[in-house]
Amino acid sequence: IHTLRDAIYSSGGQCAYCTVSVLNADFECDHIIPLRRGGGNLASNIAIACPACNRRKSDKHPARFAQETIARTGILTPLLERILKHYEADSAIQRRLFEDSDTHNPITQASDDDTHPDEHPPYIWGKS
């Protein structure tokens, strides 16, 4: 992606995170790597996002937001896949609810005995 216009055109009219249509709707330009975390204003660091995803992401680490988004939507978009591959992160692992670190600290996974088969809480508190 060389220009912001290319980023908009290549979005296909969808949020890069959740695939909701942004055709004839508000959309925002999100910094994939937030400025606070050293990201730049280059078009290659810009993703088209629906306002809801841009607010949810805020200045979170991209891998953390990718994991949260996949858990929330069940959708692995090309951008989310690229982010997870870049950071060598697993889409099935979520970070601790109050974790603010960029390090990889997976939470304790639920076993089949811990929950009903069709109920999977987004966060499970485990021993550290």
XYZ file of C-alpha atoms in Angstrom:
128
model
C 0.000 0.000 0.000
C 1.602 3.219 -1.135
C -0.994 5.851 -0.372
C -3.928 6.379 1.904
C -6.161 6.230 -1.163
C -4.778 2.736 -1.889
C -5.617 1.676 1.671
C -9.180 2.884 1.229
C -9.589 1.209 -2.171
C -8.005 -2.062 -1.047
C -10.371 -2.270 1.949
C -13.141 -3.382 -0.383
C -15.517 -1.209 1.611
C -15.089 -3.278 4.771
C -13.566 -2.799 8.192
C -10.164 -4.531 8.130
C -10.836 -5.968 11.597
C -14.469 -7.181 11.648
C -15.526 -6.989 7.955
C -18.566 -4.793 8.665
C -19.430 -2.728 5.594
C -18.289 0.878 5.639
C -19.902 1.674 2.282
C -22.037 4.777 2.675
C -21.147 4.741 6.365
C -18.642 6.359 8.668
C -15.186 4.809 8.758
C -11.913 5.754 10.373
C -8.267 5.359 9.504
C -6.632 3.294 12.239
C -2.915 3.140 12.969
C -2.226 -0.609 12.996
C 0.746 0.005 15.257
C -0.449 2.917 17.404
C 1.587 6.105 17.363
C 2.129 5.686 21.105
C 3.802 2.347 20.401
C 6.102 3.710 17.694
C 3.855 3.359 14.648
C 4.057 5.961 11.943
C 1.731 7.856 9.677
C 2.701 5.804 6.642
C -0.086 4.345 4.515
C 1.321 0.864 5.219
C 0.455 1.415 8.902
C -3.116 2.515 8.190
C -6.163 0.255 8.141
C -9.738 1.177 7.341
C -11.829 0.494 10.446
C -15.418 0.900 11.483
C -15.744 3.390 14.347
C -16.570 0.580 16.818
C -13.366 -1.360 16.075
C -11.243 1.777 16.111
C -12.617 2.673 19.559
C -12.143 -0.881 20.875
C -8.577 -0.986 19.615
C -7.576 2.450 20.864
C -3.807 2.143 21.444
C -3.714 -1.583 22.211
C -0.920 -3.734 20.889
C -1.999 -5.019 17.449
C -1.589 -8.713 18.383
C -3.669 -8.287 21.514
C -6.449 -6.578 19.569
C -6.272 -9.235 16.842
C -6.779 -11.987 19.412
C -9.660 -10.139 21.056
C -11.335 -9.437 17.716
C -11.102 -13.043 16.553
C -12.545 -14.203 19.880
C -15.364 -11.663 19.569
C -16.244 -12.122 15.875
C -14.906 -15.549 14.947
C -13.498 -13.950 11.776
C -9.851 -14.088 10.725
C -9.435 -11.230 8.275
C -6.311 -10.869 6.109
C -5.096 -8.014 8.334
C -5.615 -9.983 11.547
C -3.838 -12.956 10.007
C -0.920 -10.718 8.943
C -0.656 -9.221 12.432
C -0.686 -12.604 14.176
C 1.919 -13.984 11.778
C 4.158 -10.939 12.250
C 4.064 -11.223 16.041
C 4.103 -15.050 15.992
C 0.898 -15.037 18.039
C -1.803 -17.691 18.239
C -5.342 -16.619 17.420
C -6.774 -19.051 19.995
C -4.973 -17.486 22.951
C -6.269 -14.392 24.701
C -4.340 -12.201 27.041
C -5.297 -11.503 30.638
C -8.091 -8.998 31.076
C -5.935 -6.379 32.809
C -2.632 -7.172 31.128
C -0.917 -4.148 29.620
C 2.263 -5.861 28.581
C 3.372 -6.688 25.056
C 4.724 -10.021 26.236
C 2.979 -13.286 25.468
C 1.285 -14.554 28.638
C -1.565 -16.907 27.736
C -4.354 -17.397 30.227
C -5.380 -20.753 31.618
C -7.540 -22.567 29.085
C -10.853 -24.067 30.152
C -11.259 -27.810 30.001
C -14.491 -29.511 28.960
C -15.232 -30.137 32.635
C -15.066 -26.422 33.470
C -17.938 -25.207 31.304
C -20.925 -26.214 29.268
C -20.022 -27.340 25.730
C -21.573 -24.328 24.017
C -20.655 -21.724 26.624
C -17.092 -20.403 26.487
C -16.398 -17.363 28.634
C -14.002 -14.934 26.991
C -11.664 -14.835 29.989
C -10.857 -17.498 32.535
C -8.898 -16.537 35.616
C -6.072 -18.944 36.268
C -3.088 -19.246 38.530
C -0.067 -17.265 37.394
